[in-house]
Amino acid sequence: MLCLKVTLTLSFFASLAPADALAQEKPVTPPSAQDTYRERKALYDQISVVSGVPWYYLAAIDQYERTMTKAHPKDRAHEERLTGIFFESSRWAGILNPDQQDKNPMSIALFGGIGLDGTGDQKADPENNVDVLYTMSRIASKYGISADDIGISLWHYYQNTRAVQRIQQFARIYKHFDTLELSEHAFPLPLGTVYSYRSTWGTSRSWGGRRIHEGTDLFAHHGLTVRSTCYGIIEIKGWNPFGGWRVGIRDLDNHYHYYAHLSGFEKGIHVGSIVTPGQTIGWVGSSGYGKPGTQGKFPPHLHYGIYRDTGLTEWSFDPYPSLHRWENEERKSKQAKKKISP
């Protein structure tokens, strides 16, 4: 069966080799984001045929790994390549392997390494896109290819419930939209309405104990529409003593978007809902700083925060630069559409 899979894999990817060789021989124009997405999608589709793992799970694993590298760049350094999956040399080649740069599939297997040859070239290269993704597909399908089986396989590999949850969330988003091109963002309040904001991240707060302000406050009229800034999935919805009525959205960059002090939620929004940039999720309010239902302890505003997942914990970072960029991008997009329309 393994020989058959290798043969099939070779037939799928042999055509990719000349392009890789030419890319090394002469300089080429860097691919656009759309080109990169298309290449990744083609790779996911082809590995999916060989392994049986749905393409959106391969995409989700690859994206989760990419976010971990952004969070831990020094510990997960690897060559620039199409895939973001990272394997430690001891895991790829085998912890007892005297040659930690070993690419021989037979000796790797002998020393208990996980590296596999996906192209059929008799090499298991941890920097080869096909070898890396094929190896991960075998890990993900160890106990089967159903959603539950893949979840169990991933838990045994990562030994981290958060990692499994993130990958399952990403997979749902990719499956829902059936595309990788999901990087668009929107400003959380409708442009053209009355609002004001500035960078307030890191300032002190006293209610509930000494702490810092982990977001940006956008002051607006009570009841103004609050929108999702991203493609993502609702992770939390409900009451928080600090944030009042709040919503938490997880996006594909593994950022947690926190919307607090809402006056209410859009009908149909619930934990597990998939959202798009600009979609209404609630309305500006002044809830919080007390038991459920507490209102009016401060002027109406939206508290907006962003948190990065490091794998085991999350930490906030200043959302103001992103808010300012999304506001300008959306304004330019609207102006461009007005010029095109008759």
GROMACS .gro file of C-alpha atoms in nm:
model
  342
    1MET     CA    1   0.000   0.000   0.000
    2LEU     CA    2   0.283   0.239   0.085
    3CYS     CA    3   0.452   0.166  -0.250
    4LEU     CA    4   0.123   0.235  -0.429
    5LYS     CA    5   0.082   0.567  -0.244
    6VAL     CA    6   0.438   0.670  -0.327
    7THR     CA    7   0.383   0.579  -0.692
    8LEU     CA    8   0.061   0.779  -0.705
    9THR     CA    9   0.228   1.070  -0.532
   10LEU     CA   10   0.517   1.062  -0.777
   11SER     CA   11   0.279   1.078  -1.072
   12PHE     CA   12   0.100   1.375  -0.919
   13PHE     CA   13   0.408   1.579  -0.835
   14ALA     CA   14   0.669   1.486  -1.091
   15SER     CA   15   0.538   1.767  -1.310
   16LEU     CA   16   0.622   2.015  -1.034
   17ALA     CA   17   0.993   1.936  -1.035
   18PRO     CA   18   1.089   2.121  -1.357
   19ALA     CA   19   0.922   2.437  -1.232
   20ASP     CA   20   1.114   2.413  -0.904
   21ALA     CA   21   1.438   2.359  -1.092
   22LEU     CA   22   1.380   2.657  -1.320
   23ALA     CA   23   1.297   2.872  -1.018
   24GLN     CA   24   1.641   2.793  -0.877
   25GLU     CA   25   1.824   2.862  -1.204
   26LYS     CA   26   1.703   3.216  -1.270
   27PRO     CA   27   1.535   3.493  -1.073
   28VAL     CA   28   1.159   3.513  -1.104
   29THR     CA   29   0.898   3.767  -1.010
   30PRO     CA   30   0.765   3.698  -0.659
   31PRO     CA   31   0.422   3.536  -0.680
   32SER     CA   32   0.117   3.740  -0.589
   33ALA     CA   33  -0.098   3.643  -0.292
   34GLN     CA   34  -0.355   3.499  -0.534
   35ASP     CA   35  -0.088   3.289  -0.705
   36THR     CA   36   0.033   3.158  -0.369
   37TYR     CA   37  -0.320   3.066  -0.265
   38ARG     CA   38  -0.375   2.882  -0.594
   39GLU     CA   39  -0.052   2.687  -0.557
   40ARG     CA   40  -0.133   2.591  -0.199
   41LYS     CA   41  -0.486   2.485  -0.291
   42ALA     CA   42  -0.353   2.267  -0.575
   43LEU     CA   43  -0.108   2.106  -0.334
   44TYR     CA   44  -0.377   2.044  -0.072
   45ASP     CA   45  -0.607   1.892  -0.335
   46GLN     CA   46  -0.340   1.656  -0.465
   47ILE     CA   47  -0.228   1.538  -0.121
   48SER     CA   48  -0.593   1.494  -0.029
   49VAL     CA   49  -0.640   1.252  -0.320
   50VAL     CA   50  -0.342   1.046  -0.206
   51SER     CA   51  -0.415   1.050   0.168
   52GLY     CA   52  -0.792   1.080   0.190
   53VAL     CA   53  -0.762   1.375   0.431
   54PRO     CA   54  -1.000   1.654   0.320
   55TRP     CA   55  -0.817   1.949   0.166
   56TYR     CA   56  -0.962   2.191   0.421
   57TYR     CA   57  -0.805   1.995   0.708
   58LEU     CA   58  -0.466   2.004   0.535
   59ALA     CA   59  -0.513   2.378   0.485
   60ALA     CA   60  -0.615   2.422   0.848
   61ILE     CA   61  -0.313   2.232   0.981
   62ASP     CA   62  -0.080   2.423   0.750
   63GLN     CA   63  -0.229   2.756   0.857
   64TYR     CA   64  -0.215   2.671   1.227
   65GLU     CA   65   0.151   2.578   1.189
   66ARG     CA   66   0.213   2.904   1.010
   67THR     CA   67   0.063   3.101   1.298
   68MET     CA   68   0.280   2.913   1.547
   69THR     CA   69   0.591   3.008   1.349
   70LYS     CA   70   0.484   3.374   1.362
   71ALA     CA   71   0.444   3.342   1.739
   72HIS     CA   72   0.776   3.156   1.784
   73PRO     CA   73   1.000   3.259   1.491
   74LYS     CA   74   1.330   3.170   1.656
   75ASP     CA   75   1.225   2.822   1.768
   76ARG     CA   76   1.058   2.730   1.439
   77ALA     CA   77   1.285   2.882   1.177
   78HIS     CA   78   1.272   2.715   0.836
   79GLU     CA   79   1.333   2.801   0.472
   80GLU     CA   80   1.080   3.013   0.289
   81ARG     CA   81   0.843   2.769   0.122
   82LEU     CA   82   0.482   2.714   0.020
   83THR     CA   83   0.392   2.515   0.331
   84GLY     CA   84   0.418   2.645   0.687
   85ILE     CA   85   0.442   2.308   0.864
   86PHE     CA   86   0.748   2.276   1.084
   87PHE     CA   87   0.907   1.955   1.211
   88GLU     CA   88   1.192   1.951   1.463
   89SER     CA   89   1.488   1.760   1.321
   90SER     CA   90   1.477   1.508   1.607
   91ARG     CA   91   1.116   1.433   1.525
   92TRP     CA   92   1.166   1.417   1.151
   93ALA     CA   93   1.487   1.213   1.146
   94GLY     CA   94   1.442   1.029   1.478
   95ILE     CA   95   1.569   1.135   1.818
   96LEU     CA   96   1.843   0.867   1.822
   97ASN     CA   97   1.947   0.922   1.462
   98PRO     CA   98   2.316   1.024   1.458
   99ASP     CA   99   2.245   1.225   1.141
  100GLN     CA  100   1.984   1.483   1.233
  101GLN     CA  101   1.987   1.605   0.871
  102ASP     CA  102   1.908   1.257   0.741
  103LYS     CA  103   1.687   1.246   0.429
  104ASN     CA  104   1.699   0.871   0.369
  105PRO     CA  105   1.347   0.733   0.430
  106MET     CA  106   1.480   0.391   0.530
  107SER     CA  107   1.724   0.512   0.796
  108ILE     CA  108   1.471   0.769   0.918
  109ALA     CA  109   1.219   0.488   0.970
  110LEU     CA  110   1.486   0.274   1.135
  111PHE     CA  111   1.546   0.540   1.400
  112GLY     CA  112   1.176   0.604   1.456
  113GLY     CA  113   1.157   0.933   1.264
  114ILE     CA  114   0.834   1.047   1.102
  115GLY     CA  115   0.974   1.194   0.780
  116LEU     CA  116   0.830   1.042   0.461
  117ASP     CA  117   0.903   1.060   0.090
  118GLY     CA  118   0.600   1.212  -0.081
  119THR     CA  119   0.749   1.271  -0.426
  120GLY     CA  120   0.900   0.927  -0.490
  121ASP     CA  121   1.254   1.063  -0.528
  122GLN     CA  122   1.384   0.841  -0.244
  123LYS     CA  123   1.435   1.144  -0.021
  124ALA     CA  124   1.240   1.262   0.283
  125ASP     CA  125   1.325   1.632   0.283
  126PRO     CA  126   1.181   1.844   0.570
  127GLU     CA  127   1.204   2.151   0.344
  128ASN     CA  128   1.022   1.992   0.050
  129ASN     CA  129   0.659   2.105   0.032
  130VAL     CA  130   0.528   1.770  -0.087
  131ASP     CA  131   0.727   1.560   0.162
  132VAL     CA  132   0.622   1.785   0.448
  133LEU     CA  133   0.251   1.789   0.366
  134TYR     CA  134   0.242   1.418   0.279
  135THR     CA  135   0.404   1.337   0.614
  136MET     CA  136   0.153   1.553   0.800
  137SER     CA  137  -0.136   1.393   0.611
  138ARG     CA  138  -0.022   1.051   0.734
  139ILE     CA  139  -0.004   1.186   1.090
  140ALA     CA  140  -0.352   1.339   1.064
  141SER     CA  141  -0.505   1.019   0.925
  142LYS     CA  142  -0.341   0.779   1.170
  143TYR     CA  143  -0.677   0.684   1.325
  144GLY     CA  144  -0.895   0.747   1.021
  145ILE     CA  145  -1.019   1.032   0.803
  146SER     CA  146  -1.348   1.129   0.970
  147ALA     CA  147  -1.355   1.462   1.156
  148ASP     CA  148  -1.345   1.281   1.492
  149ASP     CA  149  -1.065   1.049   1.381
  150ILE     CA  150  -0.856   1.339   1.256
  151GLY     CA  151  -0.916   1.522   1.585
  152ILE     CA  152  -0.790   1.221   1.782
  153SER     CA  153  -0.488   1.185   1.554
  154LEU     CA  154  -0.400   1.553   1.594
  155TRP     CA  155  -0.436   1.538   1.971
  156HIS     CA  156  -0.188   1.247   1.986
  157TYR     CA  157   0.053   1.449   1.772
  158TYR     CA  158   0.024   1.790   1.940
  159GLN     CA  159  -0.078   1.677   2.290
  160ASN     CA  160  -0.256   2.012   2.307
  161THR     CA  161  -0.633   2.058   2.310
  162ARG     CA  162  -0.600   2.422   2.200
  163ALA     CA  163  -0.412   2.317   1.886
  164VAL     CA  164  -0.683   2.067   1.793
  165GLN     CA  165  -0.957   2.324   1.856
  166ARG     CA  166  -0.786   2.585   1.639
  167ILE     CA  167  -0.734   2.342   1.350
  168GLN     CA  168  -1.096   2.228   1.368
  169GLN     CA  169  -1.210   2.593   1.366
  170PHE     CA  170  -0.991   2.675   1.067
  171ALA     CA  171  -1.111   2.364   0.882
  172ARG     CA  172  -1.475   2.470   0.930
  173ILE     CA  173  -1.401   2.815   0.790
  174TYR     CA  174  -1.213   2.682   0.485
  175LYS     CA  175  -1.482   2.422   0.418
  176HIS     CA  176  -1.760   2.681   0.448
  177PHE     CA  177  -1.609   2.927   0.200
  178ASP     CA  178  -1.430   2.666  -0.017
  179THR     CA  179  -1.137   2.899  -0.075
  180LEU     CA  180  -0.810   3.010   0.084
  181GLU     CA  181  -0.855   3.376  -0.013
  182LEU     CA  182  -0.999   3.497   0.317
  183SER     CA  183  -0.764   3.780   0.420
  184GLU     CA  184  -1.006   4.072   0.375
  185HIS     CA  185  -1.089   4.290   0.677
  186ALA     CA  186  -1.346   4.558   0.765
  187PHE     CA  187  -1.364   4.840   1.017
  188PRO     CA  188  -1.582   4.739   1.317
  189LEU     CA  189  -1.813   5.042   1.283
  190PRO     CA  190  -1.989   5.159   0.965
  191LEU     CA  191  -1.793   5.424   0.779
  192GLY     CA  192  -1.980   5.752   0.743
  193THR     CA  193  -2.128   5.729   1.093
  194VAL     CA  194  -2.022   5.935   1.395
  195TYR     CA  195  -1.744   5.774   1.600
  196SER     CA  196  -1.403   5.857   1.742
  197TYR     CA  197  -1.109   5.652   1.863
  198ARG     CA  198  -0.742   5.671   1.950
  199SER     CA  199  -0.479   5.432   2.080
  200THR     CA  200  -0.573   5.345   2.439
  201TRP     CA  201  -0.401   5.009   2.465
  202GLY     CA  202  -0.184   4.970   2.776
  203THR     CA  203  -0.341   5.247   2.984
  204SER     CA  204  -0.428   5.162   3.345
  205ARG     CA  205  -0.763   5.034   3.466
  206SER     CA  206  -0.877   5.000   3.826
  207TRP     CA  207  -1.223   4.840   3.824
  208GLY     CA  208  -1.183   4.476   3.930
  209GLY     CA  209  -0.821   4.529   4.032
  210ARG     CA  210  -0.519   4.701   3.883
  211ARG     CA  211  -0.478   4.599   3.518
  212ILE     CA  212  -0.400   4.745   3.178
  213HIS     CA  213  -0.643   4.830   2.903
  214GLU     CA  214  -0.613   4.551   2.648
  215GLY     CA  215  -0.777   4.720   2.352
  216THR     CA  216  -0.896   5.036   2.181
  217ASP     CA  217  -1.216   5.220   2.275
  218LEU     CA  218  -1.428   5.343   1.984
  219PHE     CA  219  -1.681   5.595   2.113
  220ALA     CA  220  -2.011   5.611   1.926
  221HIS     CA  221  -2.384   5.654   1.976
  222HIS     CA  222  -2.573   5.386   2.167
  223GLY     CA  223  -2.712   5.129   1.923
  224LEU     CA  224  -2.466   5.187   1.637
  225THR     CA  225  -2.397   4.871   1.438
  226VAL     CA  226  -2.092   4.667   1.538
  227ARG     CA  227  -1.941   4.456   1.259
  228SER     CA  228  -1.702   4.165   1.230
  229THR     CA  229  -1.361   4.281   1.116
  230CYS     CA  230  -1.267   3.944   0.965
  231TYR     CA  231  -1.358   3.604   0.834
  232GLY     CA  232  -1.382   3.390   1.142
  233ILE     CA  233  -1.587   3.183   1.382
  234ILE     CA  234  -1.772   3.293   1.696
  235GLU     CA  235  -1.580   3.144   1.987
  236ILE     CA  236  -1.750   3.318   2.281
  237LYS     CA  237  -2.076   3.505   2.325
  238GLY     CA  238  -2.239   3.623   2.646
  239TRP     CA  239  -2.175   3.820   2.963
  240ASN     CA  240  -1.840   3.911   3.113
  241PRO     CA  241  -1.824   4.121   3.436
  242PHE     CA  242  -1.557   4.345   3.279
  243GLY     CA  243  -1.679   4.359   2.919
  244GLY     CA  244  -2.053   4.321   2.967
  245TRP     CA  245  -2.226   4.171   2.666
  246ARG     CA  246  -1.937   4.060   2.449
  247VAL     CA  247  -1.847   3.851   2.146
  248GLY     CA  248  -1.517   3.676   2.070
  249ILE     CA  249  -1.423   3.582   1.712
  250ARG     CA  250  -1.130   3.360   1.607
  251ASP     CA  251  -0.980   3.435   1.265
  252LEU     CA  252  -0.745   3.240   1.038
  253ASP     CA  253  -0.439   3.428   1.165
  254ASN     CA  254  -0.519   3.273   1.504
  255HIS     CA  255  -0.615   3.614   1.638
  256TYR     CA  256  -0.899   3.643   1.888
  257HIS     CA  257  -1.110   3.954   1.822
  258TYR     CA  258  -1.287   4.077   2.137
  259TYR     CA  259  -1.592   4.307   2.113
  260ALA     CA  260  -1.718   4.433   2.450
  261HIS     CA  261  -1.979   4.660   2.615
  262LEU     CA  262  -2.243   4.571   2.354
  263SER     CA  263  -2.609   4.662   2.399
  264GLY     CA  264  -2.719   4.340   2.229
  265PHE     CA  265  -2.639   4.072   1.974
  266GLU     CA  266  -2.752   4.029   1.615
  267LYS     CA  267  -3.018   3.759   1.581
  268GLY     CA  268  -2.868   3.430   1.466
  269ILE     CA  269  -2.521   3.498   1.604
  270HIS     CA  270  -2.416   3.216   1.836
  271VAL     CA  271  -2.107   3.019   1.935
  272GLY     CA  272  -1.990   2.834   1.625
  273SER     CA  273  -2.137   3.082   1.375
  274ILE     CA  274  -1.909   3.166   1.083
  275VAL     CA  275  -1.888   3.539   1.004
  276THR     CA  276  -1.756   3.759   0.725
  277PRO     CA  277  -1.594   4.105   0.726
  278GLY     CA  278  -1.859   4.374   0.770
  279GLN     CA  279  -2.126   4.136   0.899
  280THR     CA  280  -2.336   4.276   1.185
  281ILE     CA  281  -2.274   4.100   1.515
  282GLY     CA  282  -2.425   4.347   1.763
  283TRP     CA  283  -2.465   4.711   1.865
  284VAL     CA  284  -2.269   4.967   2.064
  285GLY     CA  285  -2.369   4.991   2.430
  286SER     CA  286  -2.243   5.061   2.781
  287SER     CA  287  -2.278   4.720   2.944
  288GLY     CA  288  -2.036   4.577   3.199
  289TYR     CA  289  -1.857   4.648   3.524
  290GLY     CA  290  -2.102   4.444   3.726
  291LYS     CA  291  -2.345   4.155   3.732
  292PRO     CA  292  -2.533   4.049   3.415
  293GLY     CA  293  -2.742   4.334   3.281
  294THR     CA  294  -2.539   4.617   3.437
  295GLN     CA  295  -2.555   4.924   3.208
  296GLY     CA  296  -2.455   5.288   3.202
  297LYS     CA  297  -2.142   5.299   3.420
  298PHE     CA  298  -1.956   5.475   3.137
  299PRO     CA  299  -2.036   5.645   2.803
  300PRO     CA  300  -2.142   5.416   2.516
  301HIS     CA  301  -1.849   5.276   2.323
  302LEU     CA  302  -1.709   4.963   2.164
  303HIS     CA  303  -1.408   4.809   2.334
  304TYR     CA  304  -1.216   4.624   2.064
  305GLY     CA  305  -0.918   4.403   2.143
  306ILE     CA  306  -0.699   4.155   1.954
  307TYR     CA  307  -0.513   3.863   2.112
  308ARG     CA  308  -0.252   3.634   1.958
  309ASP     CA  309  -0.250   3.263   2.044
  310THR     CA  310   0.100   3.139   2.126
  311GLY     CA  311  -0.003   2.775   2.151
  312LEU     CA  312  -0.048   2.759   2.527
  313THR     CA  313  -0.152   3.113   2.619
  314GLU     CA  314  -0.281   3.430   2.456
  315TRP     CA  315  -0.155   3.786   2.482
  316SER     CA  316  -0.305   4.113   2.366
  317PHE     CA  317  -0.143   4.361   2.132
  318ASP     CA  318  -0.236   4.713   2.029
  319PRO     CA  319  -0.523   4.695   1.775
  320TYR     CA  320  -0.504   5.064   1.683
  321PRO     CA  321  -0.268   5.025   1.382
  322SER     CA  322  -0.491   4.752   1.238
  323LEU     CA  323  -0.806   4.957   1.296
  324HIS     CA  324  -0.653   5.259   1.126
  325ARG     CA  325  -0.537   5.048   0.829
  326TRP     CA  326  -0.875   4.872   0.786
  327GLU     CA  327  -1.058   5.204   0.806
  328ASN     CA  328  -0.840   5.354   0.531
  329GLU     CA  329  -0.858   5.041   0.313
  330GLU     CA  330  -1.236   5.028   0.333
  331ARG     CA  331  -1.266   5.398   0.258
  332LYS     CA  332  -1.039   5.366  -0.048
  333SER     CA  333  -1.233   5.061  -0.166
  334LYS     CA  334  -1.562   5.250  -0.145
  335GLN     CA  335  -1.417   5.548  -0.331
  336ALA     CA  336  -1.283   5.321  -0.605
  337LYS     CA  337  -1.626   5.157  -0.647
  338LYS     CA  338  -1.792   5.499  -0.677
  339LYS     CA  339  -1.556   5.594  -0.961
  340ILE     CA  340  -1.634   5.272  -1.147
  341SER     CA  341  -2.011   5.285  -1.106
  342PRO     CA  342  -2.200   5.488  -1.373
   0.00000   0.00000   0.00000
